[in-house]
mmCIF file of C-alpha atoms in Angstrom:
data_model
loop_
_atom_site.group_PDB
_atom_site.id
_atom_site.type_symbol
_atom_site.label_atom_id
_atom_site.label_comp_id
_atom_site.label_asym_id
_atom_site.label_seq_id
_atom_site.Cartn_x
_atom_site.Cartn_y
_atom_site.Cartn_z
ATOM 1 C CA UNK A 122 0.000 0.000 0.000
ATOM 2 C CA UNK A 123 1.907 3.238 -1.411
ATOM 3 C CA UNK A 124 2.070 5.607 1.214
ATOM 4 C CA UNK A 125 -0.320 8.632 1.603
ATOM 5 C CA UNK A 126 -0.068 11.566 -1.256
ATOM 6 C CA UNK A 127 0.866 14.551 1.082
ATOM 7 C CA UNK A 128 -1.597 17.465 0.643
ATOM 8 C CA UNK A 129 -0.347 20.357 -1.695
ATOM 9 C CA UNK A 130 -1.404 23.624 0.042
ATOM 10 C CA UNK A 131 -3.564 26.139 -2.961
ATOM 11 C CA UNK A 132 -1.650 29.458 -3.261
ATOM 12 C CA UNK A 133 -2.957 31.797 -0.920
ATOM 13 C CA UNK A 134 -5.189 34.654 -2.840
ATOM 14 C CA UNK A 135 -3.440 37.523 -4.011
ATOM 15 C CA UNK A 136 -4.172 40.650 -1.864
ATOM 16 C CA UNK A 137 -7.126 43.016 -3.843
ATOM 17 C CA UNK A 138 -5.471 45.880 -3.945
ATOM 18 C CA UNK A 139 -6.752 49.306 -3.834
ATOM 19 C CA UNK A 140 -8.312 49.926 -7.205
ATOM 20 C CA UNK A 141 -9.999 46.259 -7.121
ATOM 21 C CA UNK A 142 -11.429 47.359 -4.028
ATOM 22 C CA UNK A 143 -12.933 50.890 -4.936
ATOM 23 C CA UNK A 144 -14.157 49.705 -8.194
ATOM 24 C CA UNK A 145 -17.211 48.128 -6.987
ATOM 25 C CA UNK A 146 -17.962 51.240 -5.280
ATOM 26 C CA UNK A 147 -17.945 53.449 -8.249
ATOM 27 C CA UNK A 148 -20.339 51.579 -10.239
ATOM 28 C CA UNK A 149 -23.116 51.807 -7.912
ATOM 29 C CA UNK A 150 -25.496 54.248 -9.258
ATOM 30 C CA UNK A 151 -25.181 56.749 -6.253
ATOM 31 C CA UNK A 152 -21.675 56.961 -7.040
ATOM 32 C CA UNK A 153 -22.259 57.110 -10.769
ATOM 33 C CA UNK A 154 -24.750 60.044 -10.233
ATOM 34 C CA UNK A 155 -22.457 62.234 -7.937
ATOM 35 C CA UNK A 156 -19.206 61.136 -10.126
ATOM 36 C CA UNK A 157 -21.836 62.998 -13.570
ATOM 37 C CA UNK A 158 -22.857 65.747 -11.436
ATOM 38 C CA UNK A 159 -19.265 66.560 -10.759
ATOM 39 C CA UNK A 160 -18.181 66.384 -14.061
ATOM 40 C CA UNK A 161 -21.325 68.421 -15.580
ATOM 41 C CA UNK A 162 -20.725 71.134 -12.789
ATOM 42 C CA UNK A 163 -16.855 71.402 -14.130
ATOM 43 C CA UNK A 164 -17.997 72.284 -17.620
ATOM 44 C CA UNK A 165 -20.647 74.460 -16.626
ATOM 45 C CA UNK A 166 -17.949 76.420 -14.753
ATOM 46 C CA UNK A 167 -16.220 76.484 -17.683
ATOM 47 C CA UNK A 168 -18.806 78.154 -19.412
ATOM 48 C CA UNK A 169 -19.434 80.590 -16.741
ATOM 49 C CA UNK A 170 -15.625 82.006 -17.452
ATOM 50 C CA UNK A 171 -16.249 81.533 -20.863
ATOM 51 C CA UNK A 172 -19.395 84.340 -20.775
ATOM 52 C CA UNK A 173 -16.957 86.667 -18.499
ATOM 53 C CA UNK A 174 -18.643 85.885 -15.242
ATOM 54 C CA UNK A 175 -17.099 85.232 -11.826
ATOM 55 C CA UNK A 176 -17.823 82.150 -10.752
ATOM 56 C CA UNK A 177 -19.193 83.685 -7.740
ATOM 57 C CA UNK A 178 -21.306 85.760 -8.813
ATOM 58 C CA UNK A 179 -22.338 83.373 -11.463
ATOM 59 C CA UNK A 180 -23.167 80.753 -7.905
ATOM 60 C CA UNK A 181 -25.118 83.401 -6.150
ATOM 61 C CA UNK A 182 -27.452 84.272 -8.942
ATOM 62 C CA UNK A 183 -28.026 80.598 -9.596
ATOM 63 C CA UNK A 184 -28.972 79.942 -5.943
ATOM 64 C CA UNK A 185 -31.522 82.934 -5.670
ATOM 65 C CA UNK A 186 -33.447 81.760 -8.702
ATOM 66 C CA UNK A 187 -33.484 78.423 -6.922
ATOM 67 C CA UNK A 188 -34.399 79.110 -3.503
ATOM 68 C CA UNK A 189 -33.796 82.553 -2.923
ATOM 69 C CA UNK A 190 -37.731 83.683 -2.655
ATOM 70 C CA UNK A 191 -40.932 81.968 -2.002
ATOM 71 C CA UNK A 192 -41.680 82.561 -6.069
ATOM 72 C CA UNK A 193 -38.401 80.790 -7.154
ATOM 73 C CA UNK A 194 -38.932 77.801 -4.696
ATOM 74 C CA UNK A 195 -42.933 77.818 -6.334
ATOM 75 C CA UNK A 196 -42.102 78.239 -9.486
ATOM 76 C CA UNK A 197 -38.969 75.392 -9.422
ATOM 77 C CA UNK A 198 -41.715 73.003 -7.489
ATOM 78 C CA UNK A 199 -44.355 73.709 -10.750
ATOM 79 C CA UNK A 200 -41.581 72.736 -13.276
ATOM 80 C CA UNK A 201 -40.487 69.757 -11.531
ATOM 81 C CA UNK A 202 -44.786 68.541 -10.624
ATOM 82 C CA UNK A 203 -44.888 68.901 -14.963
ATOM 83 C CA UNK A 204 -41.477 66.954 -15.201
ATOM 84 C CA UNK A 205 -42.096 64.234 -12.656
ATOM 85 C CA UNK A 206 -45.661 63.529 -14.098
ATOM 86 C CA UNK A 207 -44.401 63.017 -17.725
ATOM 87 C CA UNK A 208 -41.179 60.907 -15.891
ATOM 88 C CA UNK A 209 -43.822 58.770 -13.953
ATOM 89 C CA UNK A 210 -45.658 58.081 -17.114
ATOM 90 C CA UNK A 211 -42.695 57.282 -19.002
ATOM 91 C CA UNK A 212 -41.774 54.563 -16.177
ATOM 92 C CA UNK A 213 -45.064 52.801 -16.894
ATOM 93 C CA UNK A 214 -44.323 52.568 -20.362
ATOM 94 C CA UNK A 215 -40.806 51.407 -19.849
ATOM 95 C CA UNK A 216 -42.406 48.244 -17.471
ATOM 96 C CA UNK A 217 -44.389 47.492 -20.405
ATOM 97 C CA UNK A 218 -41.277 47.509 -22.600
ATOM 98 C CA UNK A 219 -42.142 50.254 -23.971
ATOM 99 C CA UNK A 220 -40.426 53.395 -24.861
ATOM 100 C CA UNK A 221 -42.368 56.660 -24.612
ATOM 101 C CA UNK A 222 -40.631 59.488 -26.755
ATOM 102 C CA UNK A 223 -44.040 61.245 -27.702
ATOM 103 C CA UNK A 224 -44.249 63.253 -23.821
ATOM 104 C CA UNK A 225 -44.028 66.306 -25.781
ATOM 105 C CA UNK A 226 -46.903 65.275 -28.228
ATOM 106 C CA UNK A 227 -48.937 64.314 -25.555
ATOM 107 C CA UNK A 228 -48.446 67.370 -23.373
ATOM 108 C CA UNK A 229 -49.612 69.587 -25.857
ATOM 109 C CA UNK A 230 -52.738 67.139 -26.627
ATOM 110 C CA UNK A 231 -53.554 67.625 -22.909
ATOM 111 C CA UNK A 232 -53.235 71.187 -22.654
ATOM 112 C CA UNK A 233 -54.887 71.791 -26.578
ATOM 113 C CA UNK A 234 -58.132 69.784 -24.808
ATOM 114 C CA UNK A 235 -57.564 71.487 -21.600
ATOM 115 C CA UNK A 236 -58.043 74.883 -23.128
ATOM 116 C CA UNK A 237 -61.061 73.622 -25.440
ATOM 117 C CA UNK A 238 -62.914 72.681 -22.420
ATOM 118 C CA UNK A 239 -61.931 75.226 -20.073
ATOM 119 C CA UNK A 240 -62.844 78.114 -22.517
ATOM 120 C CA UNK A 241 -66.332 76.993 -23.067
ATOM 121 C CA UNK A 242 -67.216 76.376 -19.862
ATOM 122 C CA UNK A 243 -69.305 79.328 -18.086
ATOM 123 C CA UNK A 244 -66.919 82.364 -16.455
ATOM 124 C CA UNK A 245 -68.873 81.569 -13.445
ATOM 125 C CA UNK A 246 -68.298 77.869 -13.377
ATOM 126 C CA UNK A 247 -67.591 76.544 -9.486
ATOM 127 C CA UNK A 248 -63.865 75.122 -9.143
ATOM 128 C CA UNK A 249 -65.152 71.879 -7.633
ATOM 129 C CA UNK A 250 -66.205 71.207 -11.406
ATOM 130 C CA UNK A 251 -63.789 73.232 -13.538
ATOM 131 C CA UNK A 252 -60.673 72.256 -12.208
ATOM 132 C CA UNK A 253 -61.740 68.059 -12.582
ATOM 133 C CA UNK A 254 -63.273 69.107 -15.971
ATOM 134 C CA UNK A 255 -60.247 70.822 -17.381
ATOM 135 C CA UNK A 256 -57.857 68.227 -15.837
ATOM 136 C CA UNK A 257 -59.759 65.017 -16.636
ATOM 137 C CA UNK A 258 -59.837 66.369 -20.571
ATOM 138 C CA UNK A 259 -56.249 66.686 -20.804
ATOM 139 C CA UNK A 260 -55.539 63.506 -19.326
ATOM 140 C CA UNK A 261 -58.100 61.862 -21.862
ATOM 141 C CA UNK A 262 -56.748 63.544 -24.975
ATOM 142 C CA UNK A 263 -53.208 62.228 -23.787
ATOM 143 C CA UNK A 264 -53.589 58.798 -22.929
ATOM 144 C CA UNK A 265 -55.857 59.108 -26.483
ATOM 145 C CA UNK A 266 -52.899 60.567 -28.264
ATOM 146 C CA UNK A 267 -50.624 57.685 -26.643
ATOM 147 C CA UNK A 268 -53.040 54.908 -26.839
ATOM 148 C CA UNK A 269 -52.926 55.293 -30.982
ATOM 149 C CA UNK A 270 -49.418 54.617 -31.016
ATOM 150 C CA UNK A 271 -50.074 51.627 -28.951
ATOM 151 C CA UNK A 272 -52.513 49.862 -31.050
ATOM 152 C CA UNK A 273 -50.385 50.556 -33.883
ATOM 153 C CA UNK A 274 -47.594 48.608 -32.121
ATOM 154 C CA UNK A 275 -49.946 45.920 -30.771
ATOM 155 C CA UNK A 276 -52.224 45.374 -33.970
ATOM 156 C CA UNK A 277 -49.487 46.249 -37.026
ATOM 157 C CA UNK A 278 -46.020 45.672 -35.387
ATOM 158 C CA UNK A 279 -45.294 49.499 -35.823
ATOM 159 C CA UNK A 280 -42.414 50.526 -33.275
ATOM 160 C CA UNK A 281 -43.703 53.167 -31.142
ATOM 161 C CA UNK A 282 -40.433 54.976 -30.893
ATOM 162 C CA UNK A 283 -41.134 56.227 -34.335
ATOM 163 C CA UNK A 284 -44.865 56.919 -33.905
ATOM 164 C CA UNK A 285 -44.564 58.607 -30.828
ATOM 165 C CA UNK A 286 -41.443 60.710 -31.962
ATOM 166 C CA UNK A 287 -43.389 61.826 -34.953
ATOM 167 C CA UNK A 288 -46.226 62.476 -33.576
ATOM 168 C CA UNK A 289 -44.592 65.066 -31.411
ATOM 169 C CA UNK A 290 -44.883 67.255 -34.560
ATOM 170 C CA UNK A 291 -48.441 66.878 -34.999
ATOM 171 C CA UNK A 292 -49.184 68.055 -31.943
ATOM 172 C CA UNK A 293 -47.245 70.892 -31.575
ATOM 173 C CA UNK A 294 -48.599 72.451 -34.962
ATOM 174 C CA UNK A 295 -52.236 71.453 -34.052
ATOM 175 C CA UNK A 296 -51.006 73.895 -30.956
ATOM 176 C CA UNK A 297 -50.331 76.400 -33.404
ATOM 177 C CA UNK A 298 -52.751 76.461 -35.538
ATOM 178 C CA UNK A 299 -55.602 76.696 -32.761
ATOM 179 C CA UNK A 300 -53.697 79.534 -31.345
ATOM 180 C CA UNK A 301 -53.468 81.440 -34.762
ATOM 181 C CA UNK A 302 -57.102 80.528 -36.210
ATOM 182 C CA UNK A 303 -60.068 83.074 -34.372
ATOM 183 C CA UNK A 304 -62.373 80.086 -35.529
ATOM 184 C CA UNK A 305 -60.304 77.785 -33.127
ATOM 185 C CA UNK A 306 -59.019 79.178 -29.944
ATOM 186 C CA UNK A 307 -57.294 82.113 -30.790
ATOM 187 C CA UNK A 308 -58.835 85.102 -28.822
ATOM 188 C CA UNK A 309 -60.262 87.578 -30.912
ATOM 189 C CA UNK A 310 -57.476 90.611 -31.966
ATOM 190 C CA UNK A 311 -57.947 93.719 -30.670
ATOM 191 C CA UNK A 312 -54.498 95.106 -31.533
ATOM 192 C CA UNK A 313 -51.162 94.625 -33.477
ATOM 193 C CA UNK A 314 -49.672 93.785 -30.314
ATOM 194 C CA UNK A 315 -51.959 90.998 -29.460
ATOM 195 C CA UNK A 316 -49.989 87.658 -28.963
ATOM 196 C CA UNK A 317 -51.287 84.259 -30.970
ATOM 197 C CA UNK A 318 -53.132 82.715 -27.493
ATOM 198 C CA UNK A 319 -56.576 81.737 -26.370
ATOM 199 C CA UNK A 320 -59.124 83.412 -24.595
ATOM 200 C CA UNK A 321 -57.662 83.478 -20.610
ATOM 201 C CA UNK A 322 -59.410 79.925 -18.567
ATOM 202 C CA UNK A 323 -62.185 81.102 -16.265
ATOM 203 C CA UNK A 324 -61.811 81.709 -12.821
ATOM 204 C CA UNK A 325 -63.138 78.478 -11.939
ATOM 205 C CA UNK A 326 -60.738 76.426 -13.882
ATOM 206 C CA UNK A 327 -57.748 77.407 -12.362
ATOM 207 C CA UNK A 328 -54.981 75.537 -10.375
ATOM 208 C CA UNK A 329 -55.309 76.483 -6.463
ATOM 209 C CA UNK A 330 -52.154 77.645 -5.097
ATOM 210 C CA UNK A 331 -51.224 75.505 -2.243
ATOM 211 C CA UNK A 332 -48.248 78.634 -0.761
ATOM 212 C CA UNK A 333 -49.649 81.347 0.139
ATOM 213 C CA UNK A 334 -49.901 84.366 -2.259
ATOM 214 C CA UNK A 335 -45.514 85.055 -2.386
ATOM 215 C CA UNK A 336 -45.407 81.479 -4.248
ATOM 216 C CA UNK A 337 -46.566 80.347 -7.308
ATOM 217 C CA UNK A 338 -46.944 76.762 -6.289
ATOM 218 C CA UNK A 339 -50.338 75.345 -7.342
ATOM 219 C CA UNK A 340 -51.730 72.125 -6.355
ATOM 220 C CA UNK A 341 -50.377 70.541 -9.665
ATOM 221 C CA UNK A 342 -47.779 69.494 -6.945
ATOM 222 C CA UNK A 343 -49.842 67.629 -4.883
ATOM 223 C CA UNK A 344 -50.971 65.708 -8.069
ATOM 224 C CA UNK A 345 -48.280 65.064 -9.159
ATOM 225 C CA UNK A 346 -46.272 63.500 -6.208
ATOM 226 C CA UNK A 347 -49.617 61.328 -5.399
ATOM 227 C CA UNK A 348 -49.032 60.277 -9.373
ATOM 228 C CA UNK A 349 -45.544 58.924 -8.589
ATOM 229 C CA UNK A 350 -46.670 57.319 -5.339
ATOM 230 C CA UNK A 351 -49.500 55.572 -6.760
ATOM 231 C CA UNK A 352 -47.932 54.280 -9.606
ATOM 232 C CA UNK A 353 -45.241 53.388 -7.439
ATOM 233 C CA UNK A 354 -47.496 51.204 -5.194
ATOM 234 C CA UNK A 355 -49.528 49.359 -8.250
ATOM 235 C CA UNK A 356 -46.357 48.753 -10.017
ATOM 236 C CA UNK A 357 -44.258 47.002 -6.775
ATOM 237 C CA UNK A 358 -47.680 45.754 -5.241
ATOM 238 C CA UNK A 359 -50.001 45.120 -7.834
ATOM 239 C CA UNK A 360 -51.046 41.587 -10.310
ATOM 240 C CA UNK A 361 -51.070 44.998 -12.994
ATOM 241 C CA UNK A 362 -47.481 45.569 -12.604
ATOM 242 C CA UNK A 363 -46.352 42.167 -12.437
ATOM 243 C CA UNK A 364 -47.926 41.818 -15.718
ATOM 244 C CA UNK A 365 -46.675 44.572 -17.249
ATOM 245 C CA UNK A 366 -42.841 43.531 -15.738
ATOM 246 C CA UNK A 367 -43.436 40.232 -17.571
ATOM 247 C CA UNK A 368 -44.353 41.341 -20.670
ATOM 248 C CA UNK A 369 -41.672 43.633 -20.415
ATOM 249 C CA UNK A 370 -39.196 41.094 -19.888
ATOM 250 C CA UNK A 371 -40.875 38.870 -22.706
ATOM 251 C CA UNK A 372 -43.784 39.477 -24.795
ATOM 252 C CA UNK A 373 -43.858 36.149 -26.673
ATOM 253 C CA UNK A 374 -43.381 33.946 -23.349
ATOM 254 C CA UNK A 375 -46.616 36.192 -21.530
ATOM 255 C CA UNK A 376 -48.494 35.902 -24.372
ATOM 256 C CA UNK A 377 -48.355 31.840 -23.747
ATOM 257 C CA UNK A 378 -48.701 31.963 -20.389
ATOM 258 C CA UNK A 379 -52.100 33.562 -21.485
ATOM 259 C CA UNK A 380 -51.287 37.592 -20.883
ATOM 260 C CA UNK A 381 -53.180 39.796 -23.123
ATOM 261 C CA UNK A 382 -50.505 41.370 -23.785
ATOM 262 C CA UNK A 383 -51.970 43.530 -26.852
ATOM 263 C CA UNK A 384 -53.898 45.359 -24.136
ATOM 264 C CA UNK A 385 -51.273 45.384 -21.585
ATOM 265 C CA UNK A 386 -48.850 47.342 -24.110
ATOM 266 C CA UNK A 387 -51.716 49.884 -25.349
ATOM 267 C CA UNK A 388 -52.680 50.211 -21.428
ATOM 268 C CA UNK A 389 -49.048 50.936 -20.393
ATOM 269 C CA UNK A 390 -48.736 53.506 -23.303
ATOM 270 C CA UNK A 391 -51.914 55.075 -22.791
ATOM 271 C CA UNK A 392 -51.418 55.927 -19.231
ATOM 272 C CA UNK A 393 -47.809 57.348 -19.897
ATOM 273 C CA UNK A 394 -50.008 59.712 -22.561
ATOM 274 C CA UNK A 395 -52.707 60.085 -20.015
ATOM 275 C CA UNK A 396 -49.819 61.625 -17.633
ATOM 276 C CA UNK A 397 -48.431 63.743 -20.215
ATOM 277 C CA UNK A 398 -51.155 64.746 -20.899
ATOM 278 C CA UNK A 399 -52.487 66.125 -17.565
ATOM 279 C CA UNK A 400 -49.147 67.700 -17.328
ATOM 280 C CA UNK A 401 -49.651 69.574 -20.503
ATOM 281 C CA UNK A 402 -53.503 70.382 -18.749
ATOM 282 C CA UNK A 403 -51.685 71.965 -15.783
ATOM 283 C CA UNK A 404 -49.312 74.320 -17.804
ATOM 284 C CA UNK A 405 -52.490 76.198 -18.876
ATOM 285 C CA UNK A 406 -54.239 76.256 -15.960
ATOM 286 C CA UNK A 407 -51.526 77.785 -13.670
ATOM 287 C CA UNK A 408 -50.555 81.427 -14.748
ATOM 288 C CA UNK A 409 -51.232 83.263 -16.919
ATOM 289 C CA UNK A 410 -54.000 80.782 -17.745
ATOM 290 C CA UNK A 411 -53.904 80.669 -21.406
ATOM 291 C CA UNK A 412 -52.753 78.336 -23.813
ATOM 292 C CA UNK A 413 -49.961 80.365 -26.075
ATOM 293 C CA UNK A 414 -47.542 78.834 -28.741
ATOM 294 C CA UNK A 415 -44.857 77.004 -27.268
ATOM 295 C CA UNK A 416 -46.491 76.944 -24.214
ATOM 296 C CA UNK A 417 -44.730 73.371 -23.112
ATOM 297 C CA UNK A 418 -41.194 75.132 -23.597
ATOM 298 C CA UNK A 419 -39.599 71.778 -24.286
ATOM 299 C CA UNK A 420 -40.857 69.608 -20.414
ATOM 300 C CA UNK A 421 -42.450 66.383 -23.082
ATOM 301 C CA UNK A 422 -38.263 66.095 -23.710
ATOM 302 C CA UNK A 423 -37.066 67.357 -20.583
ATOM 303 C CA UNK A 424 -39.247 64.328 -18.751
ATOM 304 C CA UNK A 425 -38.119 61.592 -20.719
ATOM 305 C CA UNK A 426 -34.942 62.595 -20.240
ATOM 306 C CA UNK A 427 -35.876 62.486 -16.232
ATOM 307 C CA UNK A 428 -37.997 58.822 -16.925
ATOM 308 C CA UNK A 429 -34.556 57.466 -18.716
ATOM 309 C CA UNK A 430 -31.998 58.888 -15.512
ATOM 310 C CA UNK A 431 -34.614 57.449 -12.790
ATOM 311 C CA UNK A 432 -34.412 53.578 -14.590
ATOM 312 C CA UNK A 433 -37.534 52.671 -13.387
ATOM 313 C CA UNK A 434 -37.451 54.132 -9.909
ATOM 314 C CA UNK A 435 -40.297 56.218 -9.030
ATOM 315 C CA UNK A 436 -38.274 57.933 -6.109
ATOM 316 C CA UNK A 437 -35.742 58.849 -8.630
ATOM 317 C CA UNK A 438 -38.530 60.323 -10.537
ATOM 318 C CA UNK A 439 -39.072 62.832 -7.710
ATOM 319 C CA UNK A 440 -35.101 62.867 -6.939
ATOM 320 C CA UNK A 441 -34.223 64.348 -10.560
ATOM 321 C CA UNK A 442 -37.543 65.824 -11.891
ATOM 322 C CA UNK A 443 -36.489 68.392 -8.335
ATOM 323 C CA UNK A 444 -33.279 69.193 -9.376
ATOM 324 C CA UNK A 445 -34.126 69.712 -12.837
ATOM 325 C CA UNK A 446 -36.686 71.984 -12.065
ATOM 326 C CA UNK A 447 -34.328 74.053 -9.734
ATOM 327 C CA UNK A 448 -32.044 74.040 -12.218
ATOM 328 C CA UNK A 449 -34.148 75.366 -14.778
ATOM 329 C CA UNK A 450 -35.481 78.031 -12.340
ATOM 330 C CA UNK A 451 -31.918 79.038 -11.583
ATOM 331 C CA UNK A 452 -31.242 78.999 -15.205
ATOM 332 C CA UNK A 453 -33.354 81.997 -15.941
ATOM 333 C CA UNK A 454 -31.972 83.809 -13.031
ATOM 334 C CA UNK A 455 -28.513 83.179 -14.183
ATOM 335 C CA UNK A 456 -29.478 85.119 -17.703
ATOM 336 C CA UNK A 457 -30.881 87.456 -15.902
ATOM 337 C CA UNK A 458 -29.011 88.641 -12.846
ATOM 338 C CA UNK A 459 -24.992 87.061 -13.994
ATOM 339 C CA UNK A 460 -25.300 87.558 -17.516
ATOM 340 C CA UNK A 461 -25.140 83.965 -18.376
ATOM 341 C CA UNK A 462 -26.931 82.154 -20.937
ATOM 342 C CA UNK A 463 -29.701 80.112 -19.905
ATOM 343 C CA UNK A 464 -29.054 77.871 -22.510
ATOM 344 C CA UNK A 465 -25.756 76.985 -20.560
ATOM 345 C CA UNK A 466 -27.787 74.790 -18.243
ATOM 346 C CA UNK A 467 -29.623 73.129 -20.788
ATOM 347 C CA UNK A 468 -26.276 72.206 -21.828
ATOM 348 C CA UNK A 469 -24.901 70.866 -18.618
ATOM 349 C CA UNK A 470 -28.183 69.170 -18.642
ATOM 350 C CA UNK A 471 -27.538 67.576 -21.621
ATOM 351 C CA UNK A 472 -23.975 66.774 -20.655
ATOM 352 C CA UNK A 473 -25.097 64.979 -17.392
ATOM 353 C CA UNK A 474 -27.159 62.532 -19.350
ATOM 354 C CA UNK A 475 -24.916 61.638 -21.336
ATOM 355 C CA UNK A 476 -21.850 61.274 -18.546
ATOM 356 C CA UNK A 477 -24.508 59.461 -16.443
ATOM 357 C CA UNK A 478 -25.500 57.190 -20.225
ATOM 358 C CA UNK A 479 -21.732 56.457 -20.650
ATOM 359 C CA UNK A 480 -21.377 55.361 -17.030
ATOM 360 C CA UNK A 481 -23.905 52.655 -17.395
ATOM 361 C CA UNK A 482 -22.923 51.551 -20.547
ATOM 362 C CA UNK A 483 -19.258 51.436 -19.105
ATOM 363 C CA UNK A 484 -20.072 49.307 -16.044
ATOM 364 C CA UNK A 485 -22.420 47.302 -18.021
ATOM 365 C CA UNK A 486 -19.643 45.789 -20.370
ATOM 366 C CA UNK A 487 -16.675 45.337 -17.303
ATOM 367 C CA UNK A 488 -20.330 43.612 -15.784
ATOM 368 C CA UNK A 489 -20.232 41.542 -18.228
ATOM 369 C CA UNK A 490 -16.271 40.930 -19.179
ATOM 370 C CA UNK A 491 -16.009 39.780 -15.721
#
């Protein structure tokens, strides 16, 4: 009997050294998020000096249009309500498997129908009925708008990235041609200097404010953070959302496990319309209570671009459609009191999607290498 094979020892692990040990840490999205901000702050300072501003005085002017007055923390909290809604519906969409690039198109639906049905109502008209009526309309001409694109994807195959996208255009002309036709909306001229606009909402019809007379904060707010919660709840809690997360993941297989997944897809669309929609429906019924040409001022984009940096969180909804809507606040102050081009923080806007796009795609692949 040979004698026993002594036991080779297995090389001891080599120590992880410092990089191997932060790098885990830097592609969690937290870190990810701060890393973009950073770098999106650094060339916004750059364009600061660029425009012949001191830094400083390019900081201060940026923080008083955020939260330097009651009015700049109301109106930041209106853009962000418009922003988060649009985000929200995007997220239902996105379940679905669905991408929602029509917010835009859908806002101005909303707030087209908004202004149709708040102008003909009575100037005496109680708010317990105008306000639902005005809402309610653009919420229906959204998830309308929306739910076409969906049956064309469910019944013909048609990708709703392209119908959505496209129709975008169609509904910001139909926006400009009922504000420039007197047998549409447009109120009736009584001088040269007479913008292209409807007829000013009744009294009744209008947004409350929920801060006091200083701030413009309406409760489009309140809506719109009981939207995110909601949705939230149905989608994490709900036999809806797990449906809609399986026919996300896989159409064909849901279909055989007996999903109706035609009406899933047009449902998921139709709501992310629906929420555009009463988004666009709030932008004419806060001031100045008219619905004007290029009266969106670009939130159906701005909001997907929020729905795409939250990933399907609806807390990261209200995380980014907030600081978006400070920074577009702060924006205009910056023109206004620094000297600054507002446009420079639509570019480091821009610039933080795509650092926070490049991060993902980044940790995605070494995901996957390793």
């Amino acid at each position: 009997m040979s004698p026993p094979t002594p036991a080779v020892n297995a090389p001891a692990p080599a120590p992880r050294t410092a990089v191997a040990r932060i790098a885990p840490a830097l592609r969690h999205p937290v870190a990810v998020g701060v890393l973009a901000v950073v770098l999106a702050g650094a060339v916004g300072l750059g364009l600061v000096v660029g425009a012949g501003t001191a830094p400083a005085v390019a900081w201060d002017a940026l923080v008083e249009g955020m939260f330097g007055s009651p009015y700049a923390v109301g109106s930041s909290l209106n853009s962000a309500a418009v922003l988060a809604l649009i985000a929200t519906g995007f997220t239902v969409a996105h379940r679905a498997g669905l991408v929602n690039v029509g917010g835009e198109g859908q806002l101005c639906a909303g707030g087209l129908a908004a202004a149709a049905v708040g102008t003909a109502l009575p100037s005496g008209v109680p708010a317990a009925l105008g306000v639902p009526s005005v809402l309610v309309a653009g919420a229906v001409a959204g998830g309308a708008w929306a739910g076409t694109a969906g049956l064309l994807r469910a019944r013909r195959g048609t990708s709703e990235v392209i119908t959505t996208l496209l129709l975008n255009f169609v509904g910001v002309g139909l926006v400009s041609v009922a504000v420039h036709e007197e047998a549409l909306l447009r109120q009736p001229v009584t001088s040269s200097e007479t913008l292209p606009q409807s007829a000013p909402l009744p009294e009744g019809t209008r947004l409350p404010l929920i801060g006091g007379i200083e701030s413009p904060a309406t409760a489009i707010v309140v809506i719109a953070a009981v939207a995110a919660l909601v949705t939230g709840l149905v989608l994490r809690h709900t036999a809806i959302g797990l449906r809609l997360r399986s026919v996300g993941h896989s159409p064909a297989a849901s279909a055989r496990l007996g999903l109706p997944v035609t009406h899933l897809e047009t449902g998921g669309l139709a709501v992310a319309g629906a929420a555009a929609g009463l988004a666009g429906a709030s932008l004419v019924t806060i001031a100045p209570y008219v619905l004007a040409e290029h009266f969106s001022s670009g939130y159906g984009f701005s909001g997907l671009v929020v729905g795409l940096l939250a990933r399907g969180s609806l807390t990261a909804v209200a995380a980014v459609s907030l600081l978006f809507g400070l920074l577009t606040n702060g924006g205009i102050n910056l023109q206004l009191a620094a000297g600054v081009p507002a446009s420079s923080v639509q570019i480091v806007q821009s610039l933080l999607v795509l650092f926070v796009a490049a991060a993902m795609f980044g940790t995605t692949r070494n995901g996957r290498a390793s």
